[in-house]
mmCIF file of C-alpha atoms in Angstrom:
data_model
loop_
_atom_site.group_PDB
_atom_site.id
_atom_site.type_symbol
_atom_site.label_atom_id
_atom_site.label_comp_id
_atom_site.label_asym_id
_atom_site.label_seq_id
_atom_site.Cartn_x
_atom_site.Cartn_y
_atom_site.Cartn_z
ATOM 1 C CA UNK A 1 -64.621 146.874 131.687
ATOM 2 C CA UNK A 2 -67.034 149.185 129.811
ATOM 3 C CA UNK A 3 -70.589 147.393 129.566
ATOM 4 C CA UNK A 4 -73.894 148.262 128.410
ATOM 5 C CA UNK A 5 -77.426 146.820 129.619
ATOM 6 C CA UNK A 6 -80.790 147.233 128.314
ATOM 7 C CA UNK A 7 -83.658 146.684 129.773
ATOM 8 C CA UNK A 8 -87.490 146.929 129.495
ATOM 9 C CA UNK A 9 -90.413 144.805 128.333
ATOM 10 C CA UNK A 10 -90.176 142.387 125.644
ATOM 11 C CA UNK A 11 -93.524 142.818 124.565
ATOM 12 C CA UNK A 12 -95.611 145.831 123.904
ATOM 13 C CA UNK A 13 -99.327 146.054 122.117
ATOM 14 C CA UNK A 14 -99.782 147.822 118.731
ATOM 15 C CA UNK A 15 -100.165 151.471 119.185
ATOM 16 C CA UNK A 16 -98.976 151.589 122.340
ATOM 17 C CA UNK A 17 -95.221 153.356 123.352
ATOM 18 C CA UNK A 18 -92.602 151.233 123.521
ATOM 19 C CA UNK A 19 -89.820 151.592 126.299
ATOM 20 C CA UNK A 20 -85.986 150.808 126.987
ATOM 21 C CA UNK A 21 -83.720 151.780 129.212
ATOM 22 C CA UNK A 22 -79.567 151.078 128.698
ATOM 23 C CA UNK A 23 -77.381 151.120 131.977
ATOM 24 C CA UNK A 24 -73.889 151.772 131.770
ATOM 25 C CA UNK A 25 -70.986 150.478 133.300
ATOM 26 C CA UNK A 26 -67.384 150.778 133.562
ATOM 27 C CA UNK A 27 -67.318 154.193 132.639
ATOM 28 C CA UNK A 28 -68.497 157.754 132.809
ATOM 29 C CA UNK A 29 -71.605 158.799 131.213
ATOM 30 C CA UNK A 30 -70.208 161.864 130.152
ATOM 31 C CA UNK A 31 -68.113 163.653 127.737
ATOM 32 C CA UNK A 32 -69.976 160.362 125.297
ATOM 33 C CA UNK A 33 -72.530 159.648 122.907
ATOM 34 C CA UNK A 34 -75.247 157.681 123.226
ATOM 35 C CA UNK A 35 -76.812 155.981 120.686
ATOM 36 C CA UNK A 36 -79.947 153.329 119.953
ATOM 37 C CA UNK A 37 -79.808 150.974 116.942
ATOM 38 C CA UNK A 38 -82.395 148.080 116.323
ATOM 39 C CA UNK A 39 -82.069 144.946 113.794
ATOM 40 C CA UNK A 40 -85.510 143.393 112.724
ATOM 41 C CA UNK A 41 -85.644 139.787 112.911
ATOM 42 C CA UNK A 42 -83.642 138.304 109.902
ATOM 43 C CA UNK A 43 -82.427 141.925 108.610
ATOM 44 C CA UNK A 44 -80.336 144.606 109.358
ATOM 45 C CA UNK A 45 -79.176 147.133 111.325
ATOM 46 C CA UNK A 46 -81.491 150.667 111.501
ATOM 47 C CA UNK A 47 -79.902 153.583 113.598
ATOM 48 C CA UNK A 48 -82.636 155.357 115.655
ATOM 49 C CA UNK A 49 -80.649 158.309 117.527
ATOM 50 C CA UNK A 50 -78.119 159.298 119.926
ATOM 51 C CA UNK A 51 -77.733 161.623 122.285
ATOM 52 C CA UNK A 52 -75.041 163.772 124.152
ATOM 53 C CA UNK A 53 -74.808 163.053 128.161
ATOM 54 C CA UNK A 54 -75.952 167.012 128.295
ATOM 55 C CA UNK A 55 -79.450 166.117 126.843
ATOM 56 C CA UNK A 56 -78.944 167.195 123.183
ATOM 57 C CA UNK A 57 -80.308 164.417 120.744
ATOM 58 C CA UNK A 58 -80.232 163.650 117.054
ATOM 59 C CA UNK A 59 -82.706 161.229 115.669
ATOM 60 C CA UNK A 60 -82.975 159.355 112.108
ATOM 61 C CA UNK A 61 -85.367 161.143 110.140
ATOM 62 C CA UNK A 62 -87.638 158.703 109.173
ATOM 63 C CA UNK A 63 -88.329 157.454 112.779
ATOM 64 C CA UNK A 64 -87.920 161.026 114.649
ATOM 65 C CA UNK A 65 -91.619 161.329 114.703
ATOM 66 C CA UNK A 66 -92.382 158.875 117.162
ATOM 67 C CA UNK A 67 -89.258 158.846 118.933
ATOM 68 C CA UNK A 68 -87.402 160.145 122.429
ATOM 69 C CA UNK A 69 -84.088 159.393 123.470
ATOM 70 C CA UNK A 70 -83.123 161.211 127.178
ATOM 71 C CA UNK A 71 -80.542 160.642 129.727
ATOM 72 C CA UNK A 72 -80.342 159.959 133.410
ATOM 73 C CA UNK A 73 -76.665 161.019 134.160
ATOM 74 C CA UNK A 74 -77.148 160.330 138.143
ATOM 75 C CA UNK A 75 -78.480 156.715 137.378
ATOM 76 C CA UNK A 76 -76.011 156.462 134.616
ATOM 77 C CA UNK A 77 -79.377 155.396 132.228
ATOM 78 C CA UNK A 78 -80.268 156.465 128.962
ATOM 79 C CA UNK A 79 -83.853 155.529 128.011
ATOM 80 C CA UNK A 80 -85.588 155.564 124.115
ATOM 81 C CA UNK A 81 -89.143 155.630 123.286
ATOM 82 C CA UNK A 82 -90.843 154.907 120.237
ATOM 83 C CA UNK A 83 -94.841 155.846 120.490
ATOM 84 C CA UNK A 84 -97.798 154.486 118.263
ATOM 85 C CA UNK A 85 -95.762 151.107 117.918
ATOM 86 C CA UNK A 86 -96.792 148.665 114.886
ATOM 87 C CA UNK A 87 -95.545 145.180 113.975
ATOM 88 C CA UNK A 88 -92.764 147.070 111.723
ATOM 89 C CA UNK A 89 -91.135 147.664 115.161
ATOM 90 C CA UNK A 90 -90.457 144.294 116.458
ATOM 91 C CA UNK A 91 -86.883 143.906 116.340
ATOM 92 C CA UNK A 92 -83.605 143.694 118.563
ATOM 93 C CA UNK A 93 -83.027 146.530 119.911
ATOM 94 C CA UNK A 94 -79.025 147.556 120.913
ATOM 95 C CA UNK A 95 -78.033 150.520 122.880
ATOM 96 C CA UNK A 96 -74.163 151.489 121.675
ATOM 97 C CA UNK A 97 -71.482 154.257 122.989
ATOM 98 C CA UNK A 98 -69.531 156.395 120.592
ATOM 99 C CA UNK A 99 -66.531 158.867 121.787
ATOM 100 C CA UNK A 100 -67.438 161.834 119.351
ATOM 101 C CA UNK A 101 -70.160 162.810 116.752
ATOM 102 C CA UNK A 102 -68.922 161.025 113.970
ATOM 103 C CA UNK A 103 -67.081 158.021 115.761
ATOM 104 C CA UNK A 104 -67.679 154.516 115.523
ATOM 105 C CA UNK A 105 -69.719 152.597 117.586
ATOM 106 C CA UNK A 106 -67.284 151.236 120.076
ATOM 107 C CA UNK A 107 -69.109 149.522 122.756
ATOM 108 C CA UNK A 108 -72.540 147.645 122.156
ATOM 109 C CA UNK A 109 -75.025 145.815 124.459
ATOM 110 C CA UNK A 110 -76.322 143.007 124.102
ATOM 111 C CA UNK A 111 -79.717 143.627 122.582
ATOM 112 C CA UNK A 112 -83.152 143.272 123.960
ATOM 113 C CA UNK A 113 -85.748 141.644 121.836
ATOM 114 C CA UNK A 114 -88.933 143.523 121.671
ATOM 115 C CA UNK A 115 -92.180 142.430 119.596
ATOM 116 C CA UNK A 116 -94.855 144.306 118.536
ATOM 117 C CA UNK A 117 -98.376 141.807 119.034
ATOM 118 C CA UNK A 118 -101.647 142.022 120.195
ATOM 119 C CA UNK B 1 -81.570 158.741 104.432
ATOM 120 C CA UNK B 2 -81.020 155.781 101.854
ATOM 121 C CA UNK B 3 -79.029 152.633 103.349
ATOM 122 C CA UNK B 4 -75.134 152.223 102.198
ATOM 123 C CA UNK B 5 -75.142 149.862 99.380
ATOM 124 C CA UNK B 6 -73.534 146.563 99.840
ATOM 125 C CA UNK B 7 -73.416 143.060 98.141
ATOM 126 C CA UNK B 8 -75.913 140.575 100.103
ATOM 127 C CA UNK B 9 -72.851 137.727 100.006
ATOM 128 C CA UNK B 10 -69.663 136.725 99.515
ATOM 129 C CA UNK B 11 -67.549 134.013 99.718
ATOM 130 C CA UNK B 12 -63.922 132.623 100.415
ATOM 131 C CA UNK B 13 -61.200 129.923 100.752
ATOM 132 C CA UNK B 14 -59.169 129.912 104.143
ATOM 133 C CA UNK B 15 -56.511 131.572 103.823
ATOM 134 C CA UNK B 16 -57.916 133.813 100.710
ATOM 135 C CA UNK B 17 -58.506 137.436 100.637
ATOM 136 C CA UNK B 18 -62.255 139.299 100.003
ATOM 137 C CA UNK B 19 -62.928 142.716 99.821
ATOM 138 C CA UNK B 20 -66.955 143.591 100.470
ATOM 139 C CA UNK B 21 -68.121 146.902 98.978
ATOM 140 C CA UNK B 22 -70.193 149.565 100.492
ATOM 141 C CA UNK B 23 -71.907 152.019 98.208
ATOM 142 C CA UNK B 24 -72.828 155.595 99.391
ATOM 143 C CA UNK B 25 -72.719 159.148 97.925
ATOM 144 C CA UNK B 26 -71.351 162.780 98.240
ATOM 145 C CA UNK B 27 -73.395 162.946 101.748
ATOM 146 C CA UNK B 28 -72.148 160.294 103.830
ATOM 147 C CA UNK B 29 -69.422 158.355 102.517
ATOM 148 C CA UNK B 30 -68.343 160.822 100.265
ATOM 149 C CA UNK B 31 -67.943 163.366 102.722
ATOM 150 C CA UNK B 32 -66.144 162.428 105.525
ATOM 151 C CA UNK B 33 -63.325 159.968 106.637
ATOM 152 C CA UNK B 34 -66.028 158.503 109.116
ATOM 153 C CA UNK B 35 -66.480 155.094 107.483
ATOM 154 C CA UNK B 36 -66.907 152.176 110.443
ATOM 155 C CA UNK B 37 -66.958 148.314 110.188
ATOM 156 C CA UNK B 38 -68.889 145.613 112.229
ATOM 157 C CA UNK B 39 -68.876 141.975 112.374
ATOM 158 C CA UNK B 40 -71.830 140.078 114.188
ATOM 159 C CA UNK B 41 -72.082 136.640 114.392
ATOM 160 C CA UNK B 42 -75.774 135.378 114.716
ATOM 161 C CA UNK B 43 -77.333 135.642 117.728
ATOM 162 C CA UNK B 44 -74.451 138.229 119.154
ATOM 163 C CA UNK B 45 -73.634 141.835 118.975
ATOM 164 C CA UNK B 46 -72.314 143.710 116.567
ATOM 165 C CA UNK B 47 -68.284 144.664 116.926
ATOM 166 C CA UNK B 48 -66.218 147.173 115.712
ATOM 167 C CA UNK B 49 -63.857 146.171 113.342
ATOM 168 C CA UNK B 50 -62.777 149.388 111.707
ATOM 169 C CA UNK B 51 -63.444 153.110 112.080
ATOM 170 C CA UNK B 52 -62.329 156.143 110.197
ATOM 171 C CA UNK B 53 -61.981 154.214 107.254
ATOM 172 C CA UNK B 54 -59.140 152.482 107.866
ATOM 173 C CA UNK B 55 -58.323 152.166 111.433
ATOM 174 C CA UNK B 56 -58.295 149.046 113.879
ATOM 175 C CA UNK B 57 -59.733 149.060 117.681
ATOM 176 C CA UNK B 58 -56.753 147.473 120.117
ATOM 177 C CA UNK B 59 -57.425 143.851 119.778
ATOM 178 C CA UNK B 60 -58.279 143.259 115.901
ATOM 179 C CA UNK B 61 -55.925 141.675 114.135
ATOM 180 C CA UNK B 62 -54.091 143.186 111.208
ATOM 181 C CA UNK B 63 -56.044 141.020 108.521
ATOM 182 C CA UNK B 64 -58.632 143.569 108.830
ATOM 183 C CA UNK B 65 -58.057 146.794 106.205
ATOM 184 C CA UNK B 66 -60.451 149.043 105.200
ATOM 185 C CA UNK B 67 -60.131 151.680 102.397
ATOM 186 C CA UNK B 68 -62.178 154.102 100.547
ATOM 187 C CA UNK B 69 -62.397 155.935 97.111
ATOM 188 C CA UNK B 70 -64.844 158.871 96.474
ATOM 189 C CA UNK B 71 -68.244 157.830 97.634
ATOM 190 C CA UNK B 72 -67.362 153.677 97.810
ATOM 191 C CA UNK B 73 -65.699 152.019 101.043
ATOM 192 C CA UNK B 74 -64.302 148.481 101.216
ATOM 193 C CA UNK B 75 -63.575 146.298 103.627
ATOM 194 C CA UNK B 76 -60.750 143.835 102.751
ATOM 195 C CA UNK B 77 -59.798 140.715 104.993
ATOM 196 C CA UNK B 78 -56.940 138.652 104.276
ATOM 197 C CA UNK B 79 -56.036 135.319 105.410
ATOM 198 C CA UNK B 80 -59.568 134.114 105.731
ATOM 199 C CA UNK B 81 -60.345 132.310 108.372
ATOM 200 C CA UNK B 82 -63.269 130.283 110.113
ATOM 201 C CA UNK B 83 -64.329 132.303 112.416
ATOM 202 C CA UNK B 84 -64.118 135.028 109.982
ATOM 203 C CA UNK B 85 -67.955 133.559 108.644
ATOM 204 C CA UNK B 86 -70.402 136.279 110.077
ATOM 205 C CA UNK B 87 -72.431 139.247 108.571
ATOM 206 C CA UNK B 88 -70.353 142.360 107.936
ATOM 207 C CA UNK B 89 -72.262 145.939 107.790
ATOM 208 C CA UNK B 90 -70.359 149.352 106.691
ATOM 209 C CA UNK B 91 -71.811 152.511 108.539
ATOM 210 C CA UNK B 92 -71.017 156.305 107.977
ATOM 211 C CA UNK B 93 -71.750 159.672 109.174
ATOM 212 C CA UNK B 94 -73.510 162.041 107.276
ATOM 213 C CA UNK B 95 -73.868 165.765 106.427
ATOM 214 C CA UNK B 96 -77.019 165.663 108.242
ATOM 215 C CA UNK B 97 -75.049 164.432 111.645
ATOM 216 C CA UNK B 98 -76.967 161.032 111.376
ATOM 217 C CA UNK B 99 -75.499 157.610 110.578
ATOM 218 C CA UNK B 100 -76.416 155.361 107.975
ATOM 219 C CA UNK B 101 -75.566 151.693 107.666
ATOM 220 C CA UNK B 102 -75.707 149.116 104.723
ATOM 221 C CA UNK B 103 -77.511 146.240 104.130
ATOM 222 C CA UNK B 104 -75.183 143.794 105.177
ATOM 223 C CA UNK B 105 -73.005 141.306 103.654
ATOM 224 C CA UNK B 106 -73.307 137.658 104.492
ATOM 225 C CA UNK B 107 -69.590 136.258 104.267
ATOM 226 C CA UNK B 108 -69.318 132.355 103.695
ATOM 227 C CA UNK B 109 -65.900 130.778 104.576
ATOM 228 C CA UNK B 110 -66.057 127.500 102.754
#
């Protein structure tokens, strides 16, 4: 059974980097996609990026400033970080497989809530 | 990247049909058979409920049916049950090799 687990703390301070890691499960971490997606309390559903188990990443323009996504193939991990955090950023944040560029999202976590707060 | 466009809510009799649209253009929906479904009921992950338009993951049941026509996808589900109550989003790929999902759609079974 395929399963996804993030991870990381649920509370980070305004400015500061915010950081998650997803564990995988079941299944290979290659020849997949990666992918982050977070959901803002009450609204919905913002992709962030993916990236391919060789390292290669694509990120949503408007966030690709101030965001990483990397992979730990060896630890089967794949980690996101989103810098200069402000309250805009609270939200649930999922970590989701897909088989190809241009797939579905097939296999989600659970979701990790993270707020932004002094 | 602009969000799909979607109505906020809809609403249905057990046992009706709905169909909930989702509004893109020429660079995502428009250009590629890579239109995907989710259902999440509060509190839970989202789940795949179609992909590539009109396709079904092993497991969901044949009263899901999705469709598409130029830049405009719909989901339609038939036989409306309960459980069926949840918040629906469309997503699709895009020229740019990013996704983009819509708004949601808040389905009421009454």
């Amino acid at each position: 059974q395929v399963q996804l687990q993030e991870s990381g703390p649920g509370l980070v301070k305004p400015s500061e980097t915010l950081s998650l890691t997803c564990t995988v499960s079941g299944t290979s971490i290659n020849s997949y996609y990666w992918s982050w997606i977070r959901q803002p309390p009450g609204k919905g559903l913002e992709w962030i990026g993916y990236i391919y188990y060789s390292g290669s990443t694509i990120y949503n323009p408007s966030l690709k400033s101030r965001v990483t996504i990397s992979v730990e193939t060896s630890r089967k991990q794949f980690s996101l970080k989103v810098s200069s955090v402000t309250a805009a950023d609270t939200a649930i944040y999922f970590c989701a497989r897909l088989l190809r560029l241009g797939d579905a999202f097939d296999i989600w976590g659970q979701g990790t809530m993270v707020t932004v707060s002094s | 990247q602009s969000a799909l466009t979607q109505p906020a809510s809809v609403s249905g009799s057990p046992g009706q049909s709905i169909t909930i649209s989702c509004s893109g253009t020429t660079s995502d929906i428009g250009a590629y058979n890579y239109v995907s479904w989710y259902r999440q009921h509060p509190g839970k992950a989202p789940k795949l409920m179609i992909y590539d338009v009109n396709n079904r993951p092993s497991g969901i049941s044949d009263r899901f049916s999705g469709s598409k026509s130029g830049n405009t996808a719909a989901l339609t589900i038939s036989g409306l049950q309960a459980e069926d109550e949840a918040d629906y989003y469309c997503s699709s790929y895009t020229t740019s090799r990013t996704v983009v999902f819509g708004g949601g759609t808040k389905l009421t079974v009454l």
